[in-house]
Coordinates of C-alpha atoms and ligand atoms in Angstrom, one line a residue:
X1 CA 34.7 -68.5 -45.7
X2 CA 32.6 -70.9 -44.2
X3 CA 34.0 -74.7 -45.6
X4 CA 31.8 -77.2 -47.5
X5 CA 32.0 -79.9 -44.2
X6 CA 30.3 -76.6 -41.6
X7 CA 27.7 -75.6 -44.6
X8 CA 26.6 -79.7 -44.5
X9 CA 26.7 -79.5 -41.2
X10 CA 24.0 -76.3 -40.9
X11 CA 21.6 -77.9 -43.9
X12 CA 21.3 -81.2 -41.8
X13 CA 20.7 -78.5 -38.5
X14 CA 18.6 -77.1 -40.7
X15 CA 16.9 -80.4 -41.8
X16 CA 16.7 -81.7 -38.1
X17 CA 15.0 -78.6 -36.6
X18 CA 12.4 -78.9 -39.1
X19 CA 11.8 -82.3 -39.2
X20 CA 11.3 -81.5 -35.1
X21 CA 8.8 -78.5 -36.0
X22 CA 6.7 -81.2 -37.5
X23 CA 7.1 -84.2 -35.4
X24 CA 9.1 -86.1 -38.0
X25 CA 11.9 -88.1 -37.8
X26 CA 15.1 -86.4 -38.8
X27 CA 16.3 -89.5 -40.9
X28 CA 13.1 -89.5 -42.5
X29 CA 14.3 -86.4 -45.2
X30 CA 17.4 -87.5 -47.5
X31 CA 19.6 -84.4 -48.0
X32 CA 20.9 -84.6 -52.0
X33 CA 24.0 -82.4 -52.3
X34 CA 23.5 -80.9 -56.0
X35 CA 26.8 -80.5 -57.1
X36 CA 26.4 -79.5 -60.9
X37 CA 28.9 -77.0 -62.4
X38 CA 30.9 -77.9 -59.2
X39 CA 34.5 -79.3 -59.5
X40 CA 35.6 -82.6 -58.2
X41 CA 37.4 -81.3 -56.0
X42 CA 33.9 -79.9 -54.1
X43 CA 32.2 -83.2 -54.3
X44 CA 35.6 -85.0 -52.8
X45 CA 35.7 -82.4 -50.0
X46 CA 31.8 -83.3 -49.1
X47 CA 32.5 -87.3 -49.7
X48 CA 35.6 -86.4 -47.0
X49 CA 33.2 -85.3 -44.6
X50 CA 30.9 -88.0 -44.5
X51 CA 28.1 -87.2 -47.2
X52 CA 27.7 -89.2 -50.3
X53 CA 24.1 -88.4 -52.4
X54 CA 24.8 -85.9 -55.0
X55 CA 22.7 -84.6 -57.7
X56 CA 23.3 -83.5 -61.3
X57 CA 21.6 -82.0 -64.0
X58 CA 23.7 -82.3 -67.3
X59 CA 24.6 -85.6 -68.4
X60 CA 28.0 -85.3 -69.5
X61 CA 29.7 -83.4 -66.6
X62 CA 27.4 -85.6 -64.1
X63 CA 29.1 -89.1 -65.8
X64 CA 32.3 -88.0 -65.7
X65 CA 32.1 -87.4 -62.1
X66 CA 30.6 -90.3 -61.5
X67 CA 33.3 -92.6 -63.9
X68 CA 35.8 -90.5 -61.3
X69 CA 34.6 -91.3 -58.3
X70 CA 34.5 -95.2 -59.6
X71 CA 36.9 -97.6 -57.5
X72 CA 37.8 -94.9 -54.9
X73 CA 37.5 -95.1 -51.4
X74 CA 33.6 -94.6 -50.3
X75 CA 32.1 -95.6 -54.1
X76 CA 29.7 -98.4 -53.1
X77 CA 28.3 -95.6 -50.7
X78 CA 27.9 -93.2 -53.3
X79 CA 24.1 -92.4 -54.8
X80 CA 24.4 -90.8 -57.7
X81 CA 20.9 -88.6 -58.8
X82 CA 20.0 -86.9 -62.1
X83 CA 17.7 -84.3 -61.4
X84 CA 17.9 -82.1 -64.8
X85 CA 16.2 -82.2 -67.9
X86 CA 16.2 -85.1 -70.3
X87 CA 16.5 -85.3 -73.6
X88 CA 15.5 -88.1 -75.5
X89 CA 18.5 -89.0 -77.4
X90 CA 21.0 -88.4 -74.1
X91 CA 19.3 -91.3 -72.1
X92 CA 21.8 -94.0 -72.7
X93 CA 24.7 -92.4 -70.3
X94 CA 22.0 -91.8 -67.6
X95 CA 20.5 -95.3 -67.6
X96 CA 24.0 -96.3 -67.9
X97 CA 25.6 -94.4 -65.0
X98 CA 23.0 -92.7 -62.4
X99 CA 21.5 -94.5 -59.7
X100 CA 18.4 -92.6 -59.5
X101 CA 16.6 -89.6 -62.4
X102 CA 14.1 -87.0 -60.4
X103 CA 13.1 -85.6 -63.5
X104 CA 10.9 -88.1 -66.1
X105 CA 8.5 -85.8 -67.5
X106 CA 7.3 -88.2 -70.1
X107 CA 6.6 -91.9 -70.3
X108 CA 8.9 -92.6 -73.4
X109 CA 12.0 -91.3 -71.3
X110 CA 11.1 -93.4 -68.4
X111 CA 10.7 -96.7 -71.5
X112 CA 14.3 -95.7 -73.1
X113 CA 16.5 -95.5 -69.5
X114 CA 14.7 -98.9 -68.8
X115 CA 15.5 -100.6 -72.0
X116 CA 19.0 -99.5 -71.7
X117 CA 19.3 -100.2 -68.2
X118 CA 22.5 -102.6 -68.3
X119 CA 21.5 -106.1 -67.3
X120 CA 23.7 -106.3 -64.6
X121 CA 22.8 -103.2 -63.0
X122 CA 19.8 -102.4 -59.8
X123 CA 16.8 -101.1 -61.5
X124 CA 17.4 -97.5 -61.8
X125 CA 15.0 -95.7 -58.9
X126 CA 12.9 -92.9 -60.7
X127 CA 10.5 -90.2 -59.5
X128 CA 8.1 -88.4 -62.1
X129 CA 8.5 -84.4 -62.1
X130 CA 5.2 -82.9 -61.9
X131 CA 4.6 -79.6 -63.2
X132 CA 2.6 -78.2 -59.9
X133 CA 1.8 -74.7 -61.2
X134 CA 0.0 -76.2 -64.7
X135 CA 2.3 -73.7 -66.6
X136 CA 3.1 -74.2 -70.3
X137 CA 6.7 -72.8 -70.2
X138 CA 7.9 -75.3 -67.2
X139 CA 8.6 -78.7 -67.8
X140 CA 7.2 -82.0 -65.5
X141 CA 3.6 -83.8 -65.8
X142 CA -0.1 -82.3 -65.0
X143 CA -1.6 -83.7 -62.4
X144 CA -3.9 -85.8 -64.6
X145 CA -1.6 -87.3 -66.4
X146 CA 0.1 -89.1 -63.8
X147 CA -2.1 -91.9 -63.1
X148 CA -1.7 -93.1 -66.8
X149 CA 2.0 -92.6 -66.9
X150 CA 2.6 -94.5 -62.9
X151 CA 0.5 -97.4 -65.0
X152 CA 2.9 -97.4 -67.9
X153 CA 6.0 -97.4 -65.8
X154 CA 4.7 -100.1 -63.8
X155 CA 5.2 -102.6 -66.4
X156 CA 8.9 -101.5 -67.5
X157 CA 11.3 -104.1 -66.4
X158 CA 14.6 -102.3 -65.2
X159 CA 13.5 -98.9 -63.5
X160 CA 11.1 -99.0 -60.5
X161 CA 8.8 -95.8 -60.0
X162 CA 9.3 -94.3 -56.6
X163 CA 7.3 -91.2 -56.1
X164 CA 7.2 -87.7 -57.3
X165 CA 9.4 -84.8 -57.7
X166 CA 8.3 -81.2 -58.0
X167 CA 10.2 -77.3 -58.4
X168 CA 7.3 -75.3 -58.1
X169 CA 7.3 -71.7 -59.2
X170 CA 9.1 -69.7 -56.3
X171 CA 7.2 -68.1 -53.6
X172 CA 8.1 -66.2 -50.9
X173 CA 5.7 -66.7 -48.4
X174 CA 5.3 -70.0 -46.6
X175 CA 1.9 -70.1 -46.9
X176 CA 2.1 -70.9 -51.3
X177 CA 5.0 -72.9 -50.6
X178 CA 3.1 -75.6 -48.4
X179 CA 0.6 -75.5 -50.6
X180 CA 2.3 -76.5 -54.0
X181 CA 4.1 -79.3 -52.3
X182 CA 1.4 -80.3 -50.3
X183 CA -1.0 -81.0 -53.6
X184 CA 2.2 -82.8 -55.1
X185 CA 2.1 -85.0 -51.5
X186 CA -1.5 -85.6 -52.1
X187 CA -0.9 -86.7 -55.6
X188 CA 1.1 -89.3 -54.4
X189 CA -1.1 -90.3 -51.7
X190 CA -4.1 -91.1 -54.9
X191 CA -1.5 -93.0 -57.0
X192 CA -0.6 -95.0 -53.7
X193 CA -3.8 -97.2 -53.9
X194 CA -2.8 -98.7 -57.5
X195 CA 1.1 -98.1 -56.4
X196 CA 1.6 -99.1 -52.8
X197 CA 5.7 -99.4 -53.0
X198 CA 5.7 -95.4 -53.6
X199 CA 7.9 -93.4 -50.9
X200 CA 9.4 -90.9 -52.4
X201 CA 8.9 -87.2 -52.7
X202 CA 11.6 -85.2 -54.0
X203 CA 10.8 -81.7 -53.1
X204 CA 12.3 -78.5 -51.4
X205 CA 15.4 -76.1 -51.9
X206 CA 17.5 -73.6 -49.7
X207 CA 14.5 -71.3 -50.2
X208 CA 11.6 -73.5 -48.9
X209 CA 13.0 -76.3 -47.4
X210 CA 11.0 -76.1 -44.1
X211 CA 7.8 -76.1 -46.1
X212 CA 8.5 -79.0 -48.1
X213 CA 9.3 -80.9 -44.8
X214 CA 6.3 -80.1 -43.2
X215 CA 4.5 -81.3 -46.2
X216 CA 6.3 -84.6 -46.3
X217 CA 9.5 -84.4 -48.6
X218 CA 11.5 -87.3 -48.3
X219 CA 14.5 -85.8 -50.5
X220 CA 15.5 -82.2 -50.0
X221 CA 17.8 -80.8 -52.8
X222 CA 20.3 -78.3 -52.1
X223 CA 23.0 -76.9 -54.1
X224 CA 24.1 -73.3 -53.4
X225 CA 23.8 -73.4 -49.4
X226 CA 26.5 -76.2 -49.2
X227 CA 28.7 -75.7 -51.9
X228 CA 28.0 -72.0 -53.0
X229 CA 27.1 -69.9 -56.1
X230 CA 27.4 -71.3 -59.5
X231 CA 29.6 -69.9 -62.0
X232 CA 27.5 -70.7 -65.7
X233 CA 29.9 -69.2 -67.9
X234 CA 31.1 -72.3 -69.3
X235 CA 27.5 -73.5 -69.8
X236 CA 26.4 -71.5 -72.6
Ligands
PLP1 C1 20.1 -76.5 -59.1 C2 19.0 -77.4 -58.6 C3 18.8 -77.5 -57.2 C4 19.6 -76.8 -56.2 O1 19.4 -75.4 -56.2 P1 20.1 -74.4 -55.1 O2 19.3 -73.2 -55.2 O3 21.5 -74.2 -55.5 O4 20.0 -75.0 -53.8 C5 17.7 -78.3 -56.8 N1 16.9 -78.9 -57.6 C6 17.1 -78.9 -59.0 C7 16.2 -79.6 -59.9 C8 18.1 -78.1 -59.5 O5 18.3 -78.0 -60.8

């Protein structure tokens, strides 16, 4: 059993080597440990050696990690991200909690976490999920949508737009992969010239990591290659 500390280590190898491949600077891709359905206990080990971004995707098991992880050792270091879907009545313990949400797939999300935004908190940093593929079942914005929706966001007071965020349909081949992320990079390069503070893309997984690297991710998110499979049973 390989232990959550040497499965960190490979990702960031793994980050590194591609970063190289494409003459980028290794610290220029964040690695997000996605630790939903994991225990504490996980998220302690990682914390222990050295790593402190972690993603979640269900509200109430992401704040109560993050309420537990609250006056310990490391917790100013700690970057809590909520990369799952929203719904629109669950946005209160997210704007309240989370330092960063991947996943605003409509503009009147992105207005409630701002007006509940606590006064005395940073503006929460947030990243639009586009839906890449333009299919009906998966959730995130069409391309065409997003210059109206960067515009809205723009004017809300507490959360500050940062880029884009994509989990395009899988492929195998490395060839599709480049390309889904690379029209979700160029997307962000048009909404630049009205929005010149965006840096941010949130895209790749274990699966196509290298892709999204070479197409300019600035946030890779991986769950199952650092802390293993997921046991859903108690998700249902
Ligand atoms: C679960 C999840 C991941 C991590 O997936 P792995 O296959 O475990 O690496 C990344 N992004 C999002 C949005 C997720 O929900």
């Amino acid at each position: 059993m390989s232990s959550i500390k040497q499965n960190i280590e490979q990702v960031i190898t793994q980050i590194a080597s591609a970063t190289e491949k494409c003459g980028r600077d290794a610290d220029s891709v964040q690695l997000l440990a996605v630790s939903k359905t994991k225990p504490i206990a996980a998220i302690q080990e990682a914390i222990e050696a050295g790593h402190f971004a972690f993603g979640e995707n269900y509200v109430q098991e992401g704040v109560e990690k993050v309420q537990h992880f609250r006056d310990t050792d490391h917790s100013a270091a700690l970057q809590w991200h909520f990369i799952g879907p929203i719904q629109s009545n669950k946005t209160r313990p997210i704007a309240e909690h989370f330092d960063w949400v991947h996943s605003i797939d409509r503009v009147k999300i992105a207005r409630r976490l701002s007006e509940q935004r606590p006064a005395n908190s940073a503006p929460l940093q947030v990243l639009l999920q586009v839906n890449t593929s333009n299919e009906a079942s998966k959730s995130g914005l069409i391309f065409a949508e997003l210059p109206q929706a960067a515009a809205d966001i723009a004017q809300m007071p507490n959360i500050e737009l940062r880029g884009l965020m994509s989990i395009p349909e899988k492929a195998n081949d490395y060839d599709s992969q480049f390309a889904a992320f690379h029209a979700l990079a160029e997307a962000m390069n048009t909404l630049k010239a009205d929005h010149p503070q965006l840096d941010t893309l949130s895209m790749g997984m274990s699966g196509d990591m290298d892709a999204a690297i070479a197409a300019g991710s600035t946030i890779v998110r991986i769950g199952t290659a650092i802390f293993g499979a997921r046991d859903y049973s108690n998700k249902a």
